């Protein structure tokens, strides 16, 4: 017997007059997790606490609007075709958020927030890239409860059971109704494939970031490229209604183009990672998008700064070692000279004869002579002959004085 995956019997629960929708809860949970983890990653890179939440106040609303606009634009017949109800284009709780529109407009919202709080958008994108993809994985659980975004019919053991749902009057209601337990078909759980792929890419992004310390928006580019790669193949397995170009789903075209653009950015963007000082508010002045010349100049200056930092780091050790060695040699030489001088002062004594001869010339030398003589006399290491020499010297001096008289 095949172990097919059962679908939830319903995706909405009534708490009095308030409908509790699993899809909305998954979206909210994903946003909360992304902000919490993104905040931690931003602070680990040296950014100020609270920045991710501040910027999210711009990015999240823009992302939700962009996701809905993309979904409605690519499935416009569902809302504006014959017999459709255009007002349902606003029913975001019924599902239908296009990730490409969410990333595009969400990025614009994040850019506005970064401009307001004066932080670099590329570095911000690198910090929140893995959290955003994790949020997307959590959001895919909402598709499971809504019984949407599944693939073609299949007989694989992990196939997903799809049940028809009905409201309290017995009328079909796929979104708000409750299933009767009858299996309508077995399909590929493409939402589950995408969920697993997202988690794999999250792990890879974290490991790449830790090992190579990627910055300047390149980790965000890897997130976009990784997601696009998996989404391209997931789209090939779906057969639900969607806009097609040359028989190929439009999301497949979008995935391929976005993948190429992300890889190009990763290759040509500035290498290295921003310093903690550059993440502080106002540390980096960023031009407006339409200021092409200023953008190039900013990129060039950043690249130069990164190159200089690397050259300083690479040249720092030998230079510092040489300077330290020179300074150490100078210190040792000075200490040695000082030690020699001290030893000389302690070891050299004035001969009694010289002291006697210069007694009449310098009074200071005459005053120092008795001290030197006394020290020599009191020294326990002095020989008997050396002890008698001062006496003979004094006697000779006295004799000479008497002859002069």
PDB file of C-alpha atoms in Angstrom, residues 316-331:
ATOM      1  CA  UNK A 316      51.088  44.320   8.282  1.00  0.00           C
ATOM      2  CA  UNK A 317      52.731  41.255   9.745  1.00  0.00           C
ATOM      3  CA  UNK A 318      56.193  41.500   8.131  1.00  0.00           C
ATOM      4  CA  UNK A 319      56.319  45.268   8.538  1.00  0.00           C
ATOM      5  CA  UNK A 320      55.179  45.103  12.125  1.00  0.00           C
ATOM      6  CA  UNK A 321      57.645  42.325  12.797  1.00  0.00           C
ATOM      7  CA  UNK A 322      60.477  44.377  11.276  1.00  0.00           C
ATOM      8  CA  UNK A 323      59.473  47.481  13.231  1.00  0.00           C
ATOM      9  CA  UNK A 324      59.103  45.430  16.369  1.00  0.00           C
ATOM     10  CA  UNK A 325      62.506  43.852  15.761  1.00  0.00           C
ATOM     11  CA  UNK A 326      64.144  47.248  15.210  1.00  0.00           C
ATOM     12  CA  UNK A 327      62.474  48.675  18.270  1.00  0.00           C
ATOM     13  CA  UNK A 328      63.453  45.624  20.273  1.00  0.00           C
ATOM     14  CA  UNK A 329      67.048  45.925  19.077  1.00  0.00           C
ATOM     15  CA  UNK A 330      67.095  49.601  19.999  1.00  0.00           C
ATOM     16  CA  UNK A 331      65.645  48.858  23.407  1.00  0.00           C
TER      17      UNK A 331
END
